[in-house]
Amino acid sequence: MLDTAAEVFAEQGYNATTVRKIADHAGLLAGSLYYHFDSKESMLEEILRTFLDELWGGYDTVLAAGLGPRPTLEALVTESFREIDRHRAAVAIFQKESRHLVAQDRFEFLAASQRKFETAWLSTLERGVADGVFRTDLDVRLTYRFVRDTVWVAASWYRPGGQHSPEEIARQYLSMVLDGIAVRI
Amino acid sequence: MLDTAAEVFAEQGYNATTVRKIADHAGLLAGSLYYHFDSKESMLEEILRTFLDELWGGYDTVLAAGLGPRPTLEALVTESFREIDRHRAAVAIFQKESRHLVAQDRFEFLAASQRKFETAWLSTLERGVADGVFRTDLDVRLTYRFVRDTVWVAASWYRPGGQHSPEEIARQYLSMVLDGIAVRI
Amino acid sequence: MLDTAAEVFAEQGYNATTVRKIADHAGLLAGSLYYHFDSKESMLEEILRTFLDELWGGYDTVLAAGLGPRPTLEALVTESFREIDRHRAAVAIFQKESRHLVAQDRFEFLAASQRKFETAWLSTLERGVADGVFRTDLDVRLTYRFVRDTVWVAASWYRPGGQHSPEEIARQYLSMVLDGIAVRI
Amino acid sequence: MLDTAAEVFAEQGYNATTVRKIADHAGLLAGSLYYHFDSKESMLEEILRTFLDELWGGYDTVLAAGLGPRPTLEALVTESFREIDRHRAAVAIFQKESRHLVAQDRFEFLAASQRKFETAWLSTLERGVADGVFRTDLDVRLTYRFVRDTVWVAASWYRPGGQHSPEEIARQYLSMVLDGIAVRI
DNA sequence: AATGAATGAGGCTTCATTCAT
DNA sequence: TATGAATGAAGCCTCATTCAT
């Protein structure tokens, strides 16, 4: 049922989604949702928490592995596409709604997650620059945003069961991000 | 006043923005807005139309110039960052709301624009692949999405008057997109 | 279980009491109550009927005893405080909810009871005035309301098992009602 | 409009009163009330605050006059009946709803008022007992409750414009409370 | 041009009640 | 007897919109 709600939230936006629409999708009447959930907002919260918990499960494993910066980046990107595959709707919601949600106490965990996120990526990039595997002539914060967005926006068009597996998409994305789309001269 | 509205729409989302909030920002009462506009939706429409008209002014000029694929791509990206600079709010709205707006007749022009957009970028990329300036080992639609998203998502963090000019950001993004972030061996 | 319900009705008011609260207090789920009762309203009805039946048992005995007006009044007041002691919750509900309940057919018995009540007290007072034991300079209907309210409102603060027995409270109330709180000169 | 709301609250109870009923009485649609008030609860709050403010205006004047205990009690009772005359609905609401409202922060002022109230009456009674004008053989707290309830419950039957003026009712009530209803032997 | 007041549709939520298990 | 899940009516409130002034 959370999946149903997530799907609708992702499709129409949280605010534009009425409780009735969710109930329709779930084959219930609007009021019946409240047997299972406290509120529309609590559905949203649970969807996002579940996603972030799993995401951080994956990320933490990668970060704890003590790989070099480039393999770390590759693993993080791959893990991200796997999460998009598993939680596409949640990722799309996260992208679209985070900004105004963080203002609320209840969604403070989003801000916390974003800070942790930034730390993980930035430090990986900085290590890479220090080790000479990533370019030194780029603004590292700009690079961070480039990589971060590049990966996560994919949730807006990705459809599970499409012609590319998440791993294949990750491979191509990594190839573009790391080596560029121009032919090497 | 449209700028005011655009700012609020971008900040809080179209649905979460009440007419009263816009009026507050504009220093008048909610009802008074209706002397200037037909409806909340018509504000949204005008914001998006104005942005797209100007965007296509720039794009069409680039496309009509008959440049090679790589200079075309560079010019399109640079033009895009200039639009983000000029219409940051409109771009953010476009990103967040397009998906569910296209379903309405009134916003059919968004779908038309997206199709034109896709054609412009895809053909440029395909010309580049044919000419041997862009890599042949990449799925061209994936590349298209990669480049497109990479550019536009920047509207979500870009703040006009920041430390980088739009041209500088375009230069760095192009550098990453074309040559990658990895050091060449 | 009716006692439980009465307690909650008295505490929070009938309308503000949800069936779920009653069920919680009774240690079962809301739906399960309906095995025992037809409806929330029928609980209310049974609580009030039980109370009034017992009250009239006592009152009728007193009235049938053929006492003089002053002993009758003393006996009615004492009996009333005994009822408050036994059915505090029901009395409180009766006080708070009677007014709007009487409009419904189902609670017509409340109105009937109130009429009988009025007759009993008024005639006692009038007999007392005629016999010269109650003052003649007071509006008898005002006196009736004074005595009636004075007694029953006690249910709003009375707690069974407090420091005064119902008989002791009745004694003091009677002393105040009959002789006043001022020192006689 | 607050008067309208107060009337309906008093008649049907706060919980049983729907916003629509109030609007009907005011000749508006339910939603239109919200142009004038934040919420149903804020109407209730304003009704009660207005009443208590005025009540304490009167009480404080009496208490500051430095009268003896018996004239003080007489003045307080008379003032109370005047308030009942002016704010009958508010008084009735206060009586019926105070108990469960005090639990909410927003209605903490009710508890404060009740404490002040108790202090005023109790100290007057105690002074009277000390001065020998009120009986010494009565439990003073019981007397307090007796007098307090006796006065305020009148709001449940009082109708402004009836055959007795508030002052006349006060006079009779005081006569009963001070001298009792029994004929002096 | 702007205001103040109202409208009415629709949103979220609560709750008494039902019913298969 | 009791549960868990669902129903549907109704309640409070929000908000885009209208309109007389």
PDB file of N, CA and C in Angstrom, chain C residues 26-91:
ATOM      1  N   ALA C  26     -12.393  -0.577  28.386  1.00  0.00           N
ATOM      2  CA  ALA C  26     -12.945  -1.888  28.695  1.00  0.00           C
ATOM      3  C   ALA C  26     -12.000  -2.998  28.276  1.00  0.00           C
ATOM      4  N   GLY C  27     -10.892  -2.619  27.646  1.00  0.00           N
ATOM      5  CA  GLY C  27      -9.897  -3.616  27.277  1.00  0.00           C
ATOM      6  C   GLY C  27     -10.233  -4.425  26.044  1.00  0.00           C
ATOM      7  N   LEU C  28     -11.046  -3.861  25.177  1.00  0.00           N
ATOM      8  CA  LEU C  28     -11.255  -4.571  23.903  1.00  0.00           C
ATOM      9  C   LEU C  28     -11.292  -3.574  22.753  1.00  0.00           C
ATOM     10  N   LEU C  29     -11.531  -4.084  21.571  1.00  0.00           N
ATOM     11  CA  LEU C  29     -11.509  -3.208  20.401  1.00  0.00           C
ATOM     12  C   LEU C  29     -12.892  -2.643  20.118  1.00  0.00           C
ATOM     13  N   ALA C  30     -12.879  -1.526  19.448  1.00  0.00           N
ATOM     14  CA  ALA C  30     -14.119  -0.781  19.233  1.00  0.00           C
ATOM     15  C   ALA C  30     -15.222  -1.666  18.663  1.00  0.00           C
ATOM     16  N   GLY C  31     -14.892  -2.416  17.635  1.00  0.00           N
ATOM     17  CA  GLY C  31     -15.906  -3.230  16.991  1.00  0.00           C
ATOM     18  C   GLY C  31     -16.550  -4.233  17.943  1.00  0.00           C
ATOM     19  N   SER C  32     -15.764  -4.680  18.910  1.00  0.00           N
ATOM     20  CA  SER C  32     -16.250  -5.725  19.819  1.00  0.00           C
ATOM     21  C   SER C  32     -17.365  -5.253  20.733  1.00  0.00           C
ATOM     22  N   LEU C  33     -17.430  -3.974  20.946  1.00  0.00           N
ATOM     23  CA  LEU C  33     -18.495  -3.438  21.788  1.00  0.00           C
ATOM     24  C   LEU C  33     -19.854  -3.795  21.212  1.00  0.00           C
ATOM     25  N   TYR C  34     -19.905  -3.900  19.909  1.00  0.00           N
ATOM     26  CA  TYR C  34     -21.190  -4.074  19.257  1.00  0.00           C
ATOM     27  C   TYR C  34     -21.753  -5.471  19.417  1.00  0.00           C
ATOM     28  N   TYR C  35     -20.948  -6.329  20.006  1.00  0.00           N
ATOM     29  CA  TYR C  35     -21.507  -7.624  20.361  1.00  0.00           C
ATOM     30  C   TYR C  35     -22.402  -7.438  21.588  1.00  0.00           C
ATOM     31  N   HIS C  36     -22.058  -6.452  22.408  1.00  0.00           N
ATOM     32  CA  HIS C  36     -22.774  -6.233  23.663  1.00  0.00           C
ATOM     33  C   HIS C  36     -23.843  -5.156  23.567  1.00  0.00           C
ATOM     34  N   PHE C  37     -23.632  -4.212  22.655  1.00  0.00           N
ATOM     35  CA  PHE C  37     -24.596  -3.118  22.565  1.00  0.00           C
ATOM     36  C   PHE C  37     -24.950  -2.797  21.125  1.00  0.00           C
ATOM     37  N   ASP C  38     -26.151  -2.314  20.976  1.00  0.00           N
ATOM     38  CA  ASP C  38     -26.611  -1.947  19.650  1.00  0.00           C
ATOM     39  C   ASP C  38     -25.866  -0.747  19.106  1.00  0.00           C
ATOM     40  N   SER C  39     -25.656   0.212  19.977  1.00  0.00           N
ATOM     41  CA  SER C  39     -25.098   1.468  19.507  1.00  0.00           C
ATOM     42  C   SER C  39     -24.612   2.286  20.698  1.00  0.00           C
ATOM     43  N   LYS C  40     -23.847   3.298  20.373  1.00  0.00           N
ATOM     44  CA  LYS C  40     -23.380   4.209  21.405  1.00  0.00           C
ATOM     45  C   LYS C  40     -24.569   4.840  22.122  1.00  0.00           C
ATOM     46  N   GLU C  41     -25.563   5.173  21.354  1.00  0.00           N
ATOM     47  CA  GLU C  41     -26.725   5.828  21.918  1.00  0.00           C
ATOM     48  C   GLU C  41     -27.478   4.913  22.866  1.00  0.00           C
ATOM     49  N   SER C  42     -27.510   3.628  22.519  1.00  0.00           N
ATOM     50  CA  SER C  42     -28.255   2.722  23.397  1.00  0.00           C
ATOM     51  C   SER C  42     -27.524   2.541  24.725  1.00  0.00           C
ATOM     52  N   MET C  43     -26.209   2.699  24.705  1.00  0.00           N
ATOM     53  CA  MET C  43     -25.479   2.679  25.980  1.00  0.00           C
ATOM     54  C   MET C  43     -25.918   3.857  26.829  1.00  0.00           C
ATOM     55  N   LEU C  44     -25.929   5.001  26.195  1.00  0.00           N
ATOM     56  CA  LEU C  44     -26.340   6.207  26.903  1.00  0.00           C
ATOM     57  C   LEU C  44     -27.745   6.023  27.471  1.00  0.00           C
ATOM     58  N   GLU C  45     -28.620   5.502  26.635  1.00  0.00           N
ATOM     59  CA  GLU C  45     -29.996   5.328  27.081  1.00  0.00           C
ATOM     60  C   GLU C  45     -30.062   4.405  28.294  1.00  0.00           C
ATOM     61  N   GLU C  46     -29.348   3.293  28.211  1.00  0.00           N
ATOM     62  CA  GLU C  46     -29.429   2.335  29.313  1.00  0.00           C
ATOM     63  C   GLU C  46     -28.848   2.913  30.599  1.00  0.00           C
ATOM     64  N   ILE C  47     -27.762   3.668  30.452  1.00  0.00           N
ATOM     65  CA  ILE C  47     -27.171   4.311  31.627  1.00  0.00           C
ATOM     66  C   ILE C  47     -28.182   5.238  32.302  1.00  0.00           C
ATOM     67  N   LEU C  48     -28.846   6.033  31.489  1.00  0.00           N
ATOM     68  CA  LEU C  48     -29.771   7.006  32.057  1.00  0.00           C
ATOM     69  C   LEU C  48     -31.024   6.335  32.610  1.00  0.00           C
ATOM     70  N   ARG C  49     -31.505   5.330  31.901  1.00  0.00           N
ATOM     71  CA  ARG C  49     -32.700   4.626  32.382  1.00  0.00           C
ATOM     72  C   ARG C  49     -32.422   3.930  33.713  1.00  0.00           C
ATOM     73  N   THR C  50     -31.308   3.265  33.793  1.00  0.00           N
ATOM     74  CA  THR C  50     -30.960   2.566  35.030  1.00  0.00           C
ATOM     75  C   THR C  50     -30.930   3.539  36.192  1.00  0.00           C
ATOM     76  N   PHE C  51     -30.273   4.660  35.927  1.00  0.00           N
ATOM     77  CA  PHE C  51     -30.184   5.662  36.989  1.00  0.00           C
ATOM     78  C   PHE C  51     -31.561   6.179  37.391  1.00  0.00           C
ATOM     79  N   LEU C  52     -32.361   6.543  36.403  1.00  0.00           N
ATOM     80  CA  LEU C  52     -33.665   7.130  36.725  1.00  0.00           C
ATOM     81  C   LEU C  52     -34.587   6.118  37.391  1.00  0.00           C
ATOM     82  N   ASP C  53     -34.497   4.869  36.958  1.00  0.00           N
ATOM     83  CA  ASP C  53     -35.326   3.843  37.594  1.00  0.00           C
ATOM     84  C   ASP C  53     -35.004   3.744  39.078  1.00  0.00           C
ATOM     85  N   GLU C  54     -33.744   3.721  39.365  1.00  0.00           N
ATOM     86  CA  GLU C  54     -33.373   3.586  40.766  1.00  0.00           C
ATOM     87  C   GLU C  54     -33.745   4.852  41.539  1.00  0.00           C
ATOM     88  N   LEU C  55     -33.492   5.992  40.904  1.00  0.00           N
ATOM     89  CA  LEU C  55     -33.839   7.249  41.560  1.00  0.00           C
ATOM     90  C   LEU C  55     -35.316   7.276  41.935  1.00  0.00           C
ATOM     91  N   TRP C  56     -36.141   6.870  40.979  1.00  0.00           N
ATOM     92  CA  TRP C  56     -37.578   6.923  41.250  1.00  0.00           C
ATOM     93  C   TRP C  56     -38.017   5.866  42.243  1.00  0.00           C
ATOM     94  N   GLY C  57     -37.288   4.768  42.283  1.00  0.00           N
ATOM     95  CA  GLY C  57     -37.537   3.797  43.355  1.00  0.00           C
ATOM     96  C   GLY C  57     -37.455   4.507  44.698  1.00  0.00           C
ATOM     97  N   GLY C  58     -36.347   5.210  44.904  1.00  0.00           N
ATOM     98  CA  GLY C  58     -36.146   5.926  46.172  1.00  0.00           C
ATOM     99  C   GLY C  58     -37.168   7.039  46.379  1.00  0.00           C
ATOM    100  N   TYR C  59     -37.315   7.859  45.363  1.00  0.00           N
ATOM    101  CA  TYR C  59     -38.227   8.999  45.498  1.00  0.00           C
ATOM    102  C   TYR C  59     -39.663   8.536  45.803  1.00  0.00           C
ATOM    103  N   ASP C  60     -40.095   7.524  45.047  1.00  0.00           N
ATOM    104  CA  ASP C  60     -41.486   7.078  45.219  1.00  0.00           C
ATOM    105  C   ASP C  60     -41.728   6.561  46.629  1.00  0.00           C
ATOM    106  N   THR C  61     -40.740   5.867  47.155  1.00  0.00           N
ATOM    107  CA  THR C  61     -40.865   5.396  48.530  1.00  0.00           C
ATOM    108  C   THR C  61     -41.046   6.566  49.491  1.00  0.00           C
ATOM    109  N   VAL C  62     -40.189   7.578  49.293  1.00  0.00           N
ATOM    110  CA  VAL C  62     -40.290   8.754  50.152  1.00  0.00           C
ATOM    111  C   VAL C  62     -41.665   9.413  50.017  1.00  0.00           C
ATOM    112  N   LEU C  63     -42.076   9.596  48.764  1.00  0.00           N
ATOM    113  CA  LEU C  63     -43.328  10.328  48.535  1.00  0.00           C
ATOM    114  C   LEU C  63     -44.535   9.552  49.049  1.00  0.00           C
ATOM    115  N   ALA C  64     -44.398   8.218  49.008  1.00  0.00           N
ATOM    116  CA  ALA C  64     -45.523   7.385  49.453  1.00  0.00           C
ATOM    117  C   ALA C  64     -45.614   7.332  50.967  1.00  0.00           C
ATOM    118  N   ALA C  65     -44.572   7.785  51.647  1.00  0.00           N
ATOM    119  CA  ALA C  65     -44.526   7.627  53.102  1.00  0.00           C
ATOM    120  C   ALA C  65     -45.472   8.597  53.826  1.00  0.00           C
ATOM    121  N   GLY C  66     -45.944   9.593  53.082  1.00  0.00           N
ATOM    122  CA  GLY C  66     -46.909  10.516  53.684  1.00  0.00           C
ATOM    123  C   GLY C  66     -46.332  11.388  54.786  1.00  0.00           C
ATOM    124  N   LEU C  67     -45.083  11.749  54.654  1.00  0.00           N
ATOM    125  CA  LEU C  67     -44.451  12.621  55.655  1.00  0.00           C
ATOM    126  C   LEU C  67     -44.885  14.070  55.447  1.00  0.00           C
ATOM    127  N   GLY C  68     -44.599  14.886  56.394  1.00  0.00           N
ATOM    128  CA  GLY C  68     -44.851  16.312  56.255  1.00  0.00           C
ATOM    129  C   GLY C  68     -43.891  16.913  55.252  1.00  0.00           C
ATOM    130  N   PRO C  69     -44.128  18.151  54.841  1.00  0.00           N
ATOM    131  CA  PRO C  69     -43.313  18.753  53.779  1.00  0.00           C
ATOM    132  C   PRO C  69     -41.832  18.842  54.145  1.00  0.00           C
ATOM    133  N   ARG C  70     -41.529  19.261  55.339  1.00  0.00           N
ATOM    134  CA  ARG C  70     -40.103  19.399  55.667  1.00  0.00           C
ATOM    135  C   ARG C  70     -39.392  18.044  55.747  1.00  0.00           C
ATOM    136  N   PRO C  71     -39.923  17.058  56.426  1.00  0.00           N
ATOM    137  CA  PRO C  71     -39.271  15.739  56.381  1.00  0.00           C
ATOM    138  C   PRO C  71     -39.225  15.158  54.968  1.00  0.00           C
ATOM    139  N   THR C  72     -40.233  15.441  54.177  1.00  0.00           N
ATOM    140  CA  THR C  72     -40.202  14.956  52.794  1.00  0.00           C
ATOM    141  C   THR C  72     -39.024  15.587  52.050  1.00  0.00           C
ATOM    142  N   LEU C  73     -38.907  16.892  52.200  1.00  0.00           N
ATOM    143  CA  LEU C  73     -37.798  17.563  51.527  1.00  0.00           C
ATOM    144  C   LEU C  73     -36.460  17.016  52.027  1.00  0.00           C
ATOM    145  N   GLU C  74     -36.355  16.809  53.301  1.00  0.00           N
ATOM    146  CA  GLU C  74     -35.108  16.258  53.849  1.00  0.00           C
ATOM    147  C   GLU C  74     -34.820  14.871  53.289  1.00  0.00           C
ATOM    148  N   ALA C  75     -35.866  14.085  53.183  1.00  0.00           N
ATOM    149  CA  ALA C  75     -35.684  12.721  52.685  1.00  0.00           C
ATOM    150  C   ALA C  75     -35.317  12.718  51.198  1.00  0.00           C
ATOM    151  N   LEU C  76     -35.932  13.630  50.447  1.00  0.00           N
ATOM    152  CA  LEU C  76     -35.629  13.689  49.006  1.00  0.00           C
ATOM    153  C   LEU C  76     -34.175  14.127  48.788  1.00  0.00           C
ATOM    154  N   VAL C  77     -33.758  15.111  49.541  1.00  0.00           N
ATOM    155  CA  VAL C  77     -32.381  15.572  49.387  1.00  0.00           C
ATOM    156  C   VAL C  77     -31.397  14.469  49.774  1.00  0.00           C
ATOM    157  N   THR C  78     -31.674  13.816  50.874  1.00  0.00           N
ATOM    158  CA  THR C  78     -30.780  12.742  51.307  1.00  0.00           C
ATOM    159  C   THR C  78     -30.731  11.624  50.263  1.00  0.00           C
ATOM    160  N   GLU C  79     -31.918  11.253  49.788  1.00  0.00           N
ATOM    161  CA  GLU C  79     -31.986  10.232  48.748  1.00  0.00           C
ATOM    162  C   GLU C  79     -31.189  10.676  47.512  1.00  0.00           C
ATOM    163  N   SER C  80     -31.267  11.938  47.164  1.00  0.00           N
ATOM    164  CA  SER C  80     -30.552  12.445  45.994  1.00  0.00           C
ATOM    165  C   SER C  80     -29.043  12.301  46.165  1.00  0.00           C
ATOM    166  N   PHE C  81     -28.552  12.642  47.337  1.00  0.00           N
ATOM    167  CA  PHE C  81     -27.109  12.504  47.542  1.00  0.00           C
ATOM    168  C   PHE C  81     -26.682  11.035  47.550  1.00  0.00           C
ATOM    169  N   ARG C  82     -27.584  10.171  48.002  1.00  0.00           N
ATOM    170  CA  ARG C  82     -27.252   8.737  47.913  1.00  0.00           C
ATOM    171  C   ARG C  82     -27.148   8.311  46.460  1.00  0.00           C
ATOM    172  N   GLU C  83     -28.035   8.843  45.625  1.00  0.00           N
ATOM    173  CA  GLU C  83     -27.980   8.496  44.199  1.00  0.00           C
ATOM    174  C   GLU C  83     -26.702   9.047  43.555  1.00  0.00           C
ATOM    175  N   ILE C  84     -26.348  10.257  43.955  1.00  0.00           N
ATOM    176  CA  ILE C  84     -25.106  10.824  43.427  1.00  0.00           C
ATOM    177  C   ILE C  84     -23.937   9.935  43.812  1.00  0.00           C
ATOM    178  N   ASP C  85     -24.007   9.407  45.034  1.00  0.00           N
ATOM    179  CA  ASP C  85     -22.938   8.538  45.498  1.00  0.00           C
ATOM    180  C   ASP C  85     -22.876   7.255  44.674  1.00  0.00           C
ATOM    181  N   ARG C  86     -24.045   6.723  44.370  1.00  0.00           N
ATOM    182  CA  ARG C  86     -24.094   5.448  43.659  1.00  0.00           C
ATOM    183  C   ARG C  86     -23.914   5.603  42.158  1.00  0.00           C
ATOM    184  N   HIS C  87     -24.432   6.657  41.611  1.00  0.00           N
ATOM    185  CA  HIS C  87     -24.450   6.816  40.149  1.00  0.00           C
ATOM    186  C   HIS C  87     -23.861   8.149  39.739  1.00  0.00           C
ATOM    187  N   ARG C  88     -22.739   8.503  40.341  1.00  0.00           N
ATOM    188  CA  ARG C  88     -22.181   9.823  40.070  1.00  0.00           C
ATOM    189  C   ARG C  88     -22.084  10.112  38.572  1.00  0.00           C
ATOM    190  N   ALA C  89     -21.517   9.170  37.835  1.00  0.00           N
ATOM    191  CA  ALA C  89     -21.323   9.399  36.408  1.00  0.00           C
ATOM    192  C   ALA C  89     -22.657   9.637  35.715  1.00  0.00           C
ATOM    193  N   ALA C  90     -23.636   8.781  36.012  1.00  0.00           N
ATOM    194  CA  ALA C  90     -24.934   8.924  35.363  1.00  0.00           C
ATOM    195  C   ALA C  90     -25.560  10.281  35.675  1.00  0.00           C
ATOM    196  N   VAL C  91     -25.417  10.707  36.930  1.00  0.00           N
ATOM    197  CA  VAL C  91     -25.978  12.008  37.295  1.00  0.00           C
ATOM    198  C   VAL C  91     -25.309  13.127  36.504  1.00  0.00           C
TER     199      VAL C  91
END
